mmCIF file of N, CA and C in Angstrom:
data_model
loop_
_atom_site.group_PDB
_atom_site.id
_atom_site.type_symbol
_atom_site.label_atom_id
_atom_site.label_comp_id
_atom_site.label_asym_id
_atom_site.label_seq_id
_atom_site.Cartn_x
_atom_site.Cartn_y
_atom_site.Cartn_z
ATOM 1 N N UNK A 1 6.617 -35.505 49.186
ATOM 2 C CA UNK A 1 7.088 -34.168 48.894
ATOM 3 C C UNK A 1 6.741 -33.765 47.456
ATOM 4 N N UNK A 2 6.907 -34.731 46.510
ATOM 5 C CA UNK A 2 6.594 -34.435 45.115
ATOM 6 C C UNK A 2 5.108 -34.157 44.940
ATOM 7 N N UNK A 3 4.262 -34.888 45.694
ATOM 8 C CA UNK A 3 2.813 -34.653 45.604
ATOM 9 C C UNK A 3 2.457 -33.259 46.120
ATOM 10 N N UNK A 4 3.060 -32.881 47.224
ATOM 11 C CA UNK A 4 2.790 -31.558 47.788
ATOM 12 C C UNK A 4 3.229 -30.473 46.822
ATOM 13 N N UNK A 5 4.389 -30.635 46.227
ATOM 14 C CA UNK A 5 4.896 -29.659 45.262
ATOM 15 C C UNK A 5 3.982 -29.588 44.040
ATOM 16 N N UNK A 6 3.534 -30.732 43.543
ATOM 17 C CA UNK A 6 2.616 -30.773 42.405
ATOM 18 C C UNK A 6 1.288 -30.117 42.756
ATOM 19 N N UNK A 7 0.801 -30.355 43.975
ATOM 20 C CA UNK A 7 -0.451 -29.746 44.422
ATOM 21 C C UNK A 7 -0.339 -28.229 44.450
ATOM 22 N N UNK A 8 0.750 -27.699 45.021
ATOM 23 C CA UNK A 8 0.926 -26.248 45.102
ATOM 24 C C UNK A 8 1.129 -25.630 43.715
ATOM 25 N N UNK A 9 1.789 -26.357 42.823
ATOM 26 C CA UNK A 9 1.965 -25.861 41.456
ATOM 27 C C UNK A 9 0.610 -25.766 40.752
ATOM 28 N N UNK A 10 -0.220 -26.797 40.914
ATOM 29 C CA UNK A 10 -1.558 -26.780 40.307
ATOM 30 C C UNK A 10 -2.420 -25.685 40.912
ATOM 31 N N UNK A 11 -2.332 -25.506 42.210
ATOM 32 C CA UNK A 11 -3.102 -24.466 42.896
ATOM 33 C C UNK A 11 -2.683 -23.077 42.424
ATOM 34 N N UNK A 12 -1.386 -22.863 42.277
ATOM 35 C CA UNK A 12 -0.869 -21.576 41.808
ATOM 36 C C UNK A 12 -1.323 -21.309 40.380
ATOM 37 N N UNK A 13 -1.258 -22.330 39.526
ATOM 38 C CA UNK A 13 -1.687 -22.168 38.136
ATOM 39 C C UNK A 13 -3.169 -21.826 38.058
ATOM 40 N N UNK A 14 -3.988 -22.495 38.856
ATOM 41 C CA UNK A 14 -5.429 -22.219 38.872
ATOM 42 C C UNK A 14 -5.700 -20.809 39.370
ATOM 43 N N UNK A 15 -5.007 -20.381 40.397
ATOM 44 C CA UNK A 15 -5.180 -19.033 40.940
ATOM 45 C C UNK A 15 -4.805 -17.976 39.929
ATOM 46 N N UNK A 16 -3.724 -18.207 39.187
ATOM 47 C CA UNK A 16 -3.295 -17.266 38.162
ATOM 48 C C UNK A 16 -4.333 -17.169 37.049
ATOM 49 N N UNK A 17 -4.927 -18.286 36.691
ATOM 50 C CA UNK A 17 -5.957 -18.296 35.654
ATOM 51 C C UNK A 17 -7.157 -17.471 36.081
ATOM 52 N N UNK A 18 -7.619 -17.644 37.315
ATOM 53 C CA UNK A 18 -8.773 -16.885 37.786
ATOM 54 C C UNK A 18 -8.465 -15.403 37.899
ATOM 55 N N UNK A 19 -7.264 -15.052 38.317
ATOM 56 C CA UNK A 19 -6.882 -13.645 38.399
ATOM 57 C C UNK A 19 -6.866 -13.041 37.004
ATOM 58 N N UNK A 20 -6.375 -13.781 36.009
ATOM 59 C CA UNK A 20 -6.353 -13.288 34.636
ATOM 60 C C UNK A 20 -7.743 -13.017 34.115
ATOM 61 N N UNK A 21 -8.705 -13.856 34.450
ATOM 62 C CA UNK A 21 -10.086 -13.657 34.028
ATOM 63 C C UNK A 21 -10.657 -12.412 34.675
ATOM 64 N N UNK A 22 -10.383 -12.209 35.947
ATOM 65 C CA UNK A 22 -10.919 -11.056 36.668
ATOM 66 C C UNK A 22 -10.367 -9.751 36.092
ATOM 67 N N UNK A 23 -9.101 -9.735 35.718
ATOM 68 C CA UNK A 23 -8.501 -8.517 35.190
ATOM 69 C C UNK A 23 -8.873 -8.266 33.739
ATOM 70 N N UNK A 24 -9.417 -9.257 33.061
ATOM 71 C CA UNK A 24 -9.769 -9.094 31.656
ATOM 72 C C UNK A 24 -11.060 -8.302 31.468
ATOM 73 N N UNK A 25 -11.829 -8.097 32.525
ATOM 74 C CA UNK A 25 -13.075 -7.358 32.406
ATOM 75 C C UNK A 25 -12.782 -5.866 32.304
ATOM 76 N N UNK A 26 -13.499 -5.211 31.393
ATOM 77 C CA UNK A 26 -13.274 -3.793 31.144
ATOM 78 C C UNK A 26 -14.370 -2.950 31.760
ATOM 79 N N UNK A 27 -13.992 -1.771 32.172
ATOM 80 C CA UNK A 27 -14.924 -0.735 32.579
ATOM 81 C C UNK A 27 -14.694 0.435 31.636
ATOM 82 N N UNK A 28 -15.757 1.180 31.347
ATOM 83 C CA UNK A 28 -15.644 2.318 30.450
ATOM 84 C C UNK A 28 -16.068 3.578 31.185
ATOM 85 N N UNK A 29 -15.327 4.654 30.961
ATOM 86 C CA UNK A 29 -15.583 5.924 31.616
ATOM 87 C C UNK A 29 -15.463 7.059 30.620
ATOM 88 N N UNK A 30 -16.233 8.106 30.864
ATOM 89 C CA UNK A 30 -16.001 9.369 30.164
ATOM 90 C C UNK A 30 -15.199 10.210 31.147
ATOM 91 N N UNK A 31 -14.036 10.623 30.701
ATOM 92 C CA UNK A 31 -13.107 11.366 31.551
ATOM 93 C C UNK A 31 -13.038 12.804 31.046
ATOM 94 N N UNK A 32 -13.045 13.739 31.974
ATOM 95 C CA UNK A 32 -12.955 15.152 31.638
ATOM 96 C C UNK A 32 -11.623 15.694 32.142
ATOM 97 N N UNK A 33 -11.013 16.547 31.311
ATOM 98 C CA UNK A 33 -9.748 17.148 31.728
ATOM 99 C C UNK A 33 -9.596 18.528 31.098
ATOM 100 N N UNK A 34 -8.798 19.344 31.761
ATOM 101 C CA UNK A 34 -8.467 20.650 31.202
ATOM 102 C C UNK A 34 -7.557 20.440 29.995
ATOM 103 N N UNK A 35 -7.363 21.478 29.191
ATOM 104 C CA UNK A 35 -6.535 21.361 27.989
ATOM 105 C C UNK A 35 -5.092 20.981 28.312
ATOM 106 N N UNK A 36 -4.638 21.246 29.546
ATOM 107 C CA UNK A 36 -3.273 20.868 29.921
ATOM 108 C C UNK A 36 -3.185 19.421 30.420
ATOM 109 N N UNK A 37 -4.309 18.696 30.384
ATOM 110 C CA UNK A 37 -4.317 17.293 30.779
ATOM 111 C C UNK A 37 -4.685 17.024 32.221
ATOM 112 N N UNK A 38 -4.924 18.070 33.006
ATOM 113 C CA UNK A 38 -5.288 17.904 34.410
ATOM 114 C C UNK A 38 -6.694 17.325 34.511
ATOM 115 N N UNK A 39 -6.825 16.268 35.274
ATOM 116 C CA UNK A 39 -8.087 15.557 35.463
ATOM 117 C C UNK A 39 -9.099 16.432 36.192
ATOM 118 N N UNK A 40 -10.357 16.419 35.718
ATOM 119 C CA UNK A 40 -11.408 17.176 36.407
ATOM 120 C C UNK A 40 -12.554 16.303 36.897
ATOM 121 N N UNK A 41 -12.817 15.176 36.238
ATOM 122 C CA UNK A 41 -13.903 14.316 36.695
ATOM 123 C C UNK A 41 -14.167 13.190 35.718
ATOM 124 N N UNK A 42 -15.058 12.266 36.108
ATOM 125 C CA UNK A 42 -15.393 11.154 35.236
ATOM 126 C C UNK A 42 -16.784 10.630 35.560
ATOM 127 N N UNK A 43 -17.363 9.940 34.602
ATOM 128 C CA UNK A 43 -18.633 9.225 34.765
ATOM 129 C C UNK A 43 -18.467 7.857 34.126
ATOM 130 N N UNK A 44 -18.985 6.831 34.776
ATOM 131 C CA UNK A 44 -18.937 5.500 34.198
ATOM 132 C C UNK A 44 -20.074 5.345 33.203
ATOM 133 N N UNK A 45 -19.787 4.666 32.094
ATOM 134 C CA UNK A 45 -20.804 4.324 31.111
ATOM 135 C C UNK A 45 -20.803 2.804 30.966
ATOM 136 N N UNK A 46 -21.921 2.263 30.528
ATOM 137 C CA UNK A 46 -22.102 0.819 30.522
ATOM 138 C C UNK A 46 -22.094 0.251 29.114
ATOM 139 N N UNK A 47 -21.695 -1.006 29.003
ATOM 140 C CA UNK A 47 -21.707 -1.681 27.708
ATOM 141 C C UNK A 47 -22.955 -2.534 27.524
ATOM 142 N N UNK A 48 -23.759 -2.641 28.577
ATOM 143 C CA UNK A 48 -24.992 -3.428 28.506
ATOM 144 C C UNK A 48 -26.148 -2.584 29.029
ATOM 145 N N UNK A 49 -27.352 -2.835 28.528
ATOM 146 C CA UNK A 49 -28.511 -2.052 28.968
ATOM 147 C C UNK A 49 -28.755 -2.163 30.472
ATOM 148 N N UNK A 50 -29.260 -1.076 31.028
ATOM 149 C CA UNK A 50 -29.645 -1.038 32.441
ATOM 150 C C UNK A 50 -30.862 -0.128 32.546
ATOM 151 N N UNK A 51 -31.772 -0.477 33.419
ATOM 152 C CA UNK A 51 -32.981 0.318 33.588
ATOM 153 C C UNK A 51 -32.619 1.752 33.966
ATOM 154 N N UNK A 52 -33.255 2.695 33.294
ATOM 155 C CA UNK A 52 -32.999 4.107 33.560
ATOM 156 C C UNK A 52 -31.848 4.676 32.743
ATOM 157 N N UNK A 53 -31.192 3.855 31.962
ATOM 158 C CA UNK A 53 -30.086 4.302 31.118
ATOM 159 C C UNK A 53 -30.557 4.341 29.667
ATOM 160 N N UNK A 54 -29.876 5.161 28.870
ATOM 161 C CA UNK A 54 -30.251 5.355 27.479
ATOM 162 C C UNK A 54 -29.118 4.893 26.572
ATOM 163 N N UNK A 55 -29.497 4.350 25.426
ATOM 164 C CA UNK A 55 -28.502 3.931 24.448
ATOM 165 C C UNK A 55 -27.909 5.165 23.788
ATOM 166 N N UNK A 56 -26.579 5.194 23.687
ATOM 167 C CA UNK A 56 -25.893 6.330 23.077
ATOM 168 C C UNK A 56 -24.701 5.827 22.278
ATOM 169 N N UNK A 57 -24.338 6.580 21.254
ATOM 170 C CA UNK A 57 -23.203 6.225 20.407
ATOM 171 C C UNK A 57 -22.025 7.149 20.723
ATOM 172 N N UNK A 58 -20.867 6.538 20.890
ATOM 173 C CA UNK A 58 -19.619 7.280 21.061
ATOM 174 C C UNK A 58 -18.622 6.671 20.077
ATOM 175 N N UNK A 59 -18.282 7.419 19.013
ATOM 176 C CA UNK A 59 -17.364 6.945 17.971
ATOM 177 C C UNK A 59 -17.777 5.570 17.459
ATOM 178 N N UNK A 60 -19.006 5.447 17.054
ATOM 179 C CA UNK A 60 -19.557 4.225 16.450
ATOM 180 C C UNK A 60 -19.595 3.017 17.389
ATOM 181 N N UNK A 61 -19.512 3.243 18.680
ATOM 182 C CA UNK A 61 -19.678 2.158 19.661
ATOM 183 C C UNK A 61 -20.908 2.469 20.488
ATOM 184 N N UNK A 62 -21.641 1.448 20.832
ATOM 185 C CA UNK A 62 -22.872 1.619 21.595
ATOM 186 C C UNK A 62 -22.590 1.457 23.075
ATOM 187 N N UNK A 63 -23.082 2.428 23.852
ATOM 188 C CA UNK A 63 -22.990 2.395 25.308
ATOM 189 C C UNK A 63 -24.350 2.751 25.884
ATOM 190 N N UNK A 64 -24.527 2.566 27.182
ATOM 191 C CA UNK A 64 -25.720 2.991 27.892
ATOM 192 C C UNK A 64 -25.291 3.990 28.944
ATOM 193 N N UNK A 65 -25.988 5.134 28.962
ATOM 194 C CA UNK A 65 -25.612 6.246 29.831
ATOM 195 C C UNK A 65 -26.830 6.780 30.566
ATOM 196 N N UNK A 66 -26.572 7.406 31.690
ATOM 197 C CA UNK A 66 -27.656 8.065 32.416
ATOM 198 C C UNK A 66 -27.831 9.474 31.846
ATOM 199 N N UNK A 67 -28.990 10.040 32.063
ATOM 200 C CA UNK A 67 -29.220 11.410 31.591
ATOM 201 C C UNK A 67 -28.287 12.380 32.313
ATOM 202 N N UNK A 68 -27.944 12.090 33.568
ATOM 203 C CA UNK A 68 -27.004 12.943 34.304
ATOM 204 C C UNK A 68 -25.639 12.962 33.633
ATOM 205 N N UNK A 69 -25.206 11.827 33.118
ATOM 206 C CA UNK A 69 -23.920 11.762 32.422
ATOM 207 C C UNK A 69 -23.962 12.609 31.162
ATOM 208 N N UNK A 70 -25.057 12.540 30.422
ATOM 209 C CA UNK A 70 -25.175 13.317 29.186
ATOM 210 C C UNK A 70 -25.171 14.814 29.498
ATOM 211 N N UNK A 71 -25.906 15.220 30.498
ATOM 212 C CA UNK A 71 -25.910 16.637 30.886
ATOM 213 C C UNK A 71 -24.509 17.061 31.323
ATOM 214 N N UNK A 72 -23.844 16.220 32.088
ATOM 215 C CA UNK A 72 -22.488 16.521 32.559
ATOM 216 C C UNK A 72 -21.529 16.705 31.382
ATOM 217 N N UNK A 73 -21.605 15.821 30.376
ATOM 218 C CA UNK A 73 -20.701 15.969 29.224
ATOM 219 C C UNK A 73 -21.009 17.247 28.451
ATOM 220 N N UNK A 74 -22.283 17.599 28.354
ATOM 221 C CA UNK A 74 -22.645 18.854 27.677
ATOM 222 C C UNK A 74 -22.036 20.046 28.414
ATOM 223 N N UNK A 75 -22.141 20.044 29.737
ATOM 224 C CA UNK A 75 -21.602 21.147 30.539
ATOM 225 C C UNK A 75 -20.076 21.202 30.475
ATOM 226 N N UNK A 76 -19.427 20.037 30.529
ATOM 227 C CA UNK A 76 -17.969 19.995 30.467
ATOM 228 C C UNK A 76 -17.467 20.505 29.118
ATOM 229 N N UNK A 77 -18.099 20.082 28.033
ATOM 230 C CA UNK A 77 -17.703 20.538 26.699
ATOM 231 C C UNK A 77 -17.937 22.038 26.547
ATOM 232 N N UNK A 78 -19.076 22.529 27.065
ATOM 233 C CA UNK A 78 -19.369 23.963 26.993
ATOM 234 C C UNK A 78 -18.353 24.784 27.782
ATOM 235 N N UNK A 79 -17.791 24.192 28.833
ATOM 236 C CA UNK A 79 -16.787 24.880 29.652
ATOM 237 C C UNK A 79 -15.396 24.787 29.026
ATOM 238 N N UNK A 80 -15.275 24.106 27.881
ATOM 239 C CA UNK A 80 -14.000 24.039 27.185
ATOM 240 C C UNK A 80 -13.085 22.905 27.637
ATOM 241 N N UNK A 81 -13.625 21.964 28.387
ATOM 242 C CA UNK A 81 -12.803 20.844 28.839
ATOM 243 C C UNK A 81 -12.785 19.745 27.779
ATOM 244 N N UNK A 82 -11.714 18.973 27.761
ATOM 245 C CA UNK A 82 -11.585 17.854 26.835
ATOM 246 C C UNK A 82 -12.236 16.625 27.440
ATOM 247 N N UNK A 83 -12.976 15.898 26.629
ATOM 248 C CA UNK A 83 -13.649 14.678 27.074
ATOM 249 C C UNK A 83 -13.147 13.508 26.243
ATOM 250 N N UNK A 84 -12.990 12.363 26.899
ATOM 251 C CA UNK A 84 -12.537 11.167 26.214
ATOM 252 C C UNK A 84 -13.212 9.951 26.841
ATOM 253 N N UNK A 85 -13.644 9.015 25.997
ATOM 254 C CA UNK A 85 -14.151 7.740 26.489
ATOM 255 C C UNK A 85 -12.945 6.818 26.612
ATOM 256 N N UNK A 86 -12.778 6.240 27.802
ATOM 257 C CA UNK A 86 -11.641 5.360 28.059
ATOM 258 C C UNK A 86 -12.105 3.980 28.489
ATOM 259 N N UNK A 87 -11.336 2.991 28.083
ATOM 260 C CA UNK A 87 -11.549 1.632 28.553
ATOM 261 C C UNK A 87 -10.492 1.362 29.616
ATOM 262 N N UNK A 88 -10.944 0.921 30.777
ATOM 263 C CA UNK A 88 -10.030 0.610 31.863
ATOM 264 C C UNK A 88 -9.985 -0.894 32.057
ATOM 265 N N UNK A 89 -8.803 -1.452 31.948
ATOM 266 C CA UNK A 89 -8.582 -2.861 32.229
ATOM 267 C C UNK A 89 -7.471 -2.910 33.268
ATOM 268 N N UNK A 90 -7.825 -3.334 34.471
ATOM 269 C CA UNK A 90 -6.839 -3.310 35.548
ATOM 270 C C UNK A 90 -6.439 -1.874 35.822
ATOM 271 N N UNK A 91 -5.142 -1.602 35.732
ATOM 272 C CA UNK A 91 -4.667 -0.243 35.993
ATOM 273 C C UNK A 91 -4.334 0.519 34.716
ATOM 274 N N UNK A 92 -4.606 -0.084 33.549
ATOM 275 C CA UNK A 92 -4.305 0.608 32.294
ATOM 276 C C UNK A 92 -5.562 1.248 31.712
ATOM 277 N N UNK A 93 -5.361 2.406 31.077
ATOM 278 C CA UNK A 93 -6.451 3.129 30.425
ATOM 279 C C UNK A 93 -6.137 3.255 28.944
ATOM 280 N N UNK A 94 -7.138 2.963 28.122
ATOM 281 C CA UNK A 94 -6.977 3.058 26.677
ATOM 282 C C UNK A 94 -8.078 3.947 26.122
ATOM 283 N N UNK A 95 -7.720 5.022 25.409
ATOM 284 C CA UNK A 95 -8.748 5.871 24.804
ATOM 285 C C UNK A 95 -9.543 5.101 23.752
ATOM 286 N N UNK A 96 -10.857 5.259 23.800
ATOM 287 C CA UNK A 96 -11.759 4.605 22.851
ATOM 288 C C UNK A 96 -12.357 5.634 21.902
ATOM 289 N N UNK A 97 -12.635 6.826 22.426
ATOM 290 C CA UNK A 97 -13.254 7.877 21.630
ATOM 291 C C UNK A 97 -12.789 9.230 22.157
ATOM 292 N N UNK A 98 -12.165 10.012 21.299
ATOM 293 C CA UNK A 98 -11.700 11.340 21.698
ATOM 294 C C UNK A 98 -12.444 12.454 20.981
ATOM 295 N N UNK A 99 -13.387 12.101 20.121
ATOM 296 C CA UNK A 99 -14.159 13.094 19.364
ATOM 297 C C UNK A 99 -15.376 13.517 20.191
ATOM 298 N N UNK A 100 -15.132 14.348 21.199
ATOM 299 C CA UNK A 100 -16.225 14.714 22.097
ATOM 300 C C UNK A 100 -17.243 15.648 21.453
ATOM 301 N N UNK A 101 -16.954 16.151 20.269
ATOM 302 C CA UNK A 101 -17.950 16.978 19.592
ATOM 303 C C UNK A 101 -19.105 16.126 19.081
ATOM 304 N N UNK A 102 -18.882 14.811 18.993
ATOM 305 C CA UNK A 102 -19.953 13.924 18.536
ATOM 306 C C UNK A 102 -20.584 13.136 19.679
ATOM 307 N N UNK A 103 -20.298 13.518 20.907
ATOM 308 C CA UNK A 103 -20.869 12.823 22.062
ATOM 309 C C UNK A 103 -22.386 13.009 22.095
ATOM 310 N N UNK A 104 -23.045 12.104 22.767
ATOM 311 C CA UNK A 104 -24.503 12.130 22.873
ATOM 312 C C UNK A 104 -24.979 13.404 23.566
ATOM 313 N N UNK A 105 -26.118 13.878 23.105
ATOM 314 C CA UNK A 105 -26.819 14.973 23.768
ATOM 315 C C UNK A 105 -28.192 14.431 24.178
ATOM 316 N N UNK A 106 -28.881 15.149 25.026
ATOM 317 C CA UNK A 106 -30.222 14.690 25.404
ATOM 318 C C UNK A 106 -31.115 14.574 24.171
ATOM 319 N N UNK A 107 -30.936 15.473 23.223
ATOM 320 C CA UNK A 107 -31.739 15.432 22.004
ATOM 321 C C UNK A 107 -31.437 14.186 21.168
ATOM 322 N N UNK A 108 -30.207 13.710 21.193
ATOM 323 C CA UNK A 108 -29.836 12.546 20.373
ATOM 324 C C UNK A 108 -30.251 11.212 21.000
ATOM 325 N N UNK A 109 -30.762 11.247 22.225
ATOM 326 C CA UNK A 109 -31.171 10.010 22.889
ATOM 327 C C UNK A 109 -32.563 9.546 22.476
ATOM 328 N N UNK A 110 -33.246 10.340 21.650
ATOM 329 C CA UNK A 110 -34.574 9.964 21.182
ATOM 330 C C UNK A 110 -35.678 10.287 22.179
ATOM 331 N N UNK A 111 -35.393 11.204 23.084
ATOM 332 C CA UNK A 111 -36.395 11.606 24.072
ATOM 333 C C UNK A 111 -37.332 12.649 23.487
ATOM 334 N N UNK A 112 -38.527 12.725 24.044
ATOM 335 C CA UNK A 112 -39.487 13.752 23.642
ATOM 336 C C UNK A 112 -39.059 15.082 24.245
ATOM 337 N N UNK A 113 -39.503 16.160 23.609
ATOM 338 C CA UNK A 113 -39.120 17.503 24.035
ATOM 339 C C UNK A 113 -39.471 17.748 25.510
ATOM 340 N N UNK A 114 -40.656 17.311 25.936
ATOM 341 C CA UNK A 114 -41.067 17.514 27.335
ATOM 342 C C UNK A 114 -40.170 16.738 28.298
ATOM 343 N N UNK A 115 -39.760 15.532 27.895
ATOM 344 C CA UNK A 115 -38.852 14.736 28.738
ATOM 345 C C UNK A 115 -37.505 15.437 28.887
ATOM 346 N N UNK A 116 -37.015 15.993 27.796
ATOM 347 C CA UNK A 116 -35.737 16.712 27.826
ATOM 348 C C UNK A 116 -35.834 17.923 28.742
ATOM 349 N N UNK A 117 -36.905 18.676 28.605
ATOM 350 C CA UNK A 117 -37.093 19.857 29.457
ATOM 351 C C UNK A 117 -37.148 19.462 30.929
ATOM 352 N N UNK A 118 -37.847 18.383 31.227
ATOM 353 C CA UNK A 118 -37.954 17.927 32.608
ATOM 354 C C UNK A 118 -36.594 17.495 33.161
ATOM 355 N N UNK A 119 -35.831 16.767 32.379
ATOM 356 C CA UNK A 119 -34.504 16.315 32.821
ATOM 357 C C UNK A 119 -33.596 17.513 33.062
ATOM 358 N N UNK A 120 -33.627 18.481 32.146
ATOM 359 C CA UNK A 120 -32.789 19.677 32.319
ATOM 360 C C UNK A 120 -33.215 20.479 33.548
ATOM 361 N N UNK A 121 -34.506 20.568 33.776
ATOM 362 C CA UNK A 121 -35.010 21.297 34.946
ATOM 363 C C UNK A 121 -34.558 20.612 36.239
ATOM 364 N N UNK A 122 -34.624 19.278 36.261
ATOM 365 C CA UNK A 122 -34.222 18.535 37.449
ATOM 366 C C UNK A 122 -32.719 18.634 37.702
ATOM 367 N N UNK A 123 -31.944 18.840 36.643
ATOM 368 C CA UNK A 123 -30.495 18.902 36.785
ATOM 369 C C UNK A 123 -30.012 20.259 37.282
ATOM 370 N N UNK A 124 -30.846 21.277 37.193
ATOM 371 C CA UNK A 124 -30.443 22.600 37.648
ATOM 372 C C UNK A 124 -30.412 22.656 39.166
ATOM 373 N N UNK A 125 -29.502 23.458 39.714
ATOM 374 C CA UNK A 125 -29.503 23.653 41.162
ATOM 375 C C UNK A 125 -30.840 24.230 41.612
ATOM 376 N N UNK A 126 -31.258 23.877 42.798
ATOM 377 C CA UNK A 126 -32.564 24.327 43.297
ATOM 378 C C UNK A 126 -32.722 25.835 43.267
ATOM 379 N N UNK A 127 -31.664 26.564 43.595
ATOM 380 C CA UNK A 127 -31.798 28.015 43.638
ATOM 381 C C UNK A 127 -31.899 28.640 42.250
ATOM 382 N N UNK A 128 -31.617 27.857 41.189
ATOM 383 C CA UNK A 128 -31.704 28.392 39.836
ATOM 384 C C UNK A 128 -33.032 28.046 39.167
ATOM 385 N N UNK A 129 -33.841 27.204 39.752
ATOM 386 C CA UNK A 129 -35.027 26.726 39.067
ATOM 387 C C UNK A 129 -36.090 27.798 38.870
ATOM 388 N N UNK A 130 -36.208 28.727 39.733
ATOM 389 C CA UNK A 130 -37.248 29.734 39.549
ATOM 390 C C UNK A 130 -36.783 31.118 39.990
ATOM 391 N N UNK A 131 -35.536 31.423 39.775
ATOM 392 C CA UNK A 131 -35.027 32.706 40.229
ATOM 393 C C UNK A 131 -34.910 33.706 39.077
ATOM 394 N N UNK A 132 -34.740 34.955 39.448
ATOM 395 C CA UNK A 132 -34.557 36.001 38.441
ATOM 396 C C UNK A 132 -33.247 35.800 37.691
ATOM 397 N N UNK A 133 -32.229 35.258 38.380
ATOM 398 C CA UNK A 133 -30.943 35.025 37.730
ATOM 399 C C UNK A 133 -31.104 34.025 36.584
ATOM 400 N N UNK A 134 -31.932 33.013 36.776
ATOM 401 C CA UNK A 134 -32.165 32.027 35.712
ATOM 402 C C UNK A 134 -32.801 32.699 34.506
ATOM 403 N N UNK A 135 -33.751 33.565 34.738
ATOM 404 C CA UNK A 135 -34.418 34.267 33.641
ATOM 405 C C UNK A 135 -33.414 35.125 32.877
ATOM 406 N N UNK A 136 -32.549 35.807 33.599
ATOM 407 C CA UNK A 136 -31.525 36.632 32.957
ATOM 408 C C UNK A 136 -30.543 35.747 32.191
ATOM 409 N N UNK A 137 -30.124 34.650 32.811
ATOM 410 C CA UNK A 137 -29.201 33.718 32.155
ATOM 411 C C UNK A 137 -29.797 33.203 30.848
ATOM 412 N N UNK A 138 -31.061 32.814 30.886
ATOM 413 C CA UNK A 138 -31.717 32.273 29.691
ATOM 414 C C UNK A 138 -31.809 33.335 28.593
ATOM 415 N N UNK A 139 -31.998 34.590 28.987
ATOM 416 C CA UNK A 139 -32.101 35.668 27.996
ATOM 417 C C UNK A 139 -30.781 35.866 27.260
ATOM 418 N N UNK A 140 -29.650 35.588 27.930
ATOM 419 C CA UNK A 140 -28.349 35.791 27.323
ATOM 420 C C UNK A 140 -27.749 34.544 26.684
ATOM 421 N N UNK A 141 -28.456 33.438 26.686
ATOM 422 C CA UNK A 141 -27.929 32.207 26.085
ATOM 423 C C UNK A 141 -27.603 32.354 24.612
ATOM 424 N N UNK A 142 -28.361 33.186 23.912
ATOM 425 C CA UNK A 142 -28.157 33.335 22.472
ATOM 426 C C UNK A 142 -26.841 34.030 22.151
ATOM 427 N N UNK A 143 -26.182 34.655 23.134
ATOM 428 C CA UNK A 143 -24.952 35.393 22.886
ATOM 429 C C UNK A 143 -23.688 34.566 23.053
ATOM 430 N N UNK A 144 -23.811 33.249 23.317
ATOM 431 C CA UNK A 144 -22.620 32.408 23.518
ATOM 432 C C UNK A 144 -21.864 32.200 22.262
#
């Protein structure tokens, strides 16, 4: 009986150790919310390089982001939403960067002008890529 009890105690301790390791891993997200705190959306950002992702700085920390994430943050900020980089560990969220005015832009990623134009063109809805409304919209951009 003592051996069985010792075995189950050791098994429980080992299981707890592995669960602790699994929960210690962090995920990072850029979260968007209205000024009243209502959640609107999020994008995951990476702490390690990945093909197709670009190095970006958020409050003096280095992350890797997709161009879609950068365009999304630009659009969210332009719409007046609050953006915050959060670290998620288990079910807890900790703000890492709340200065969304210094968030990465396509221009800050070190891309060439033609690459930026191509990425922005690809991000536009299909019906806006060559319509008269797009031309009118572009003409009024200077009035923002």
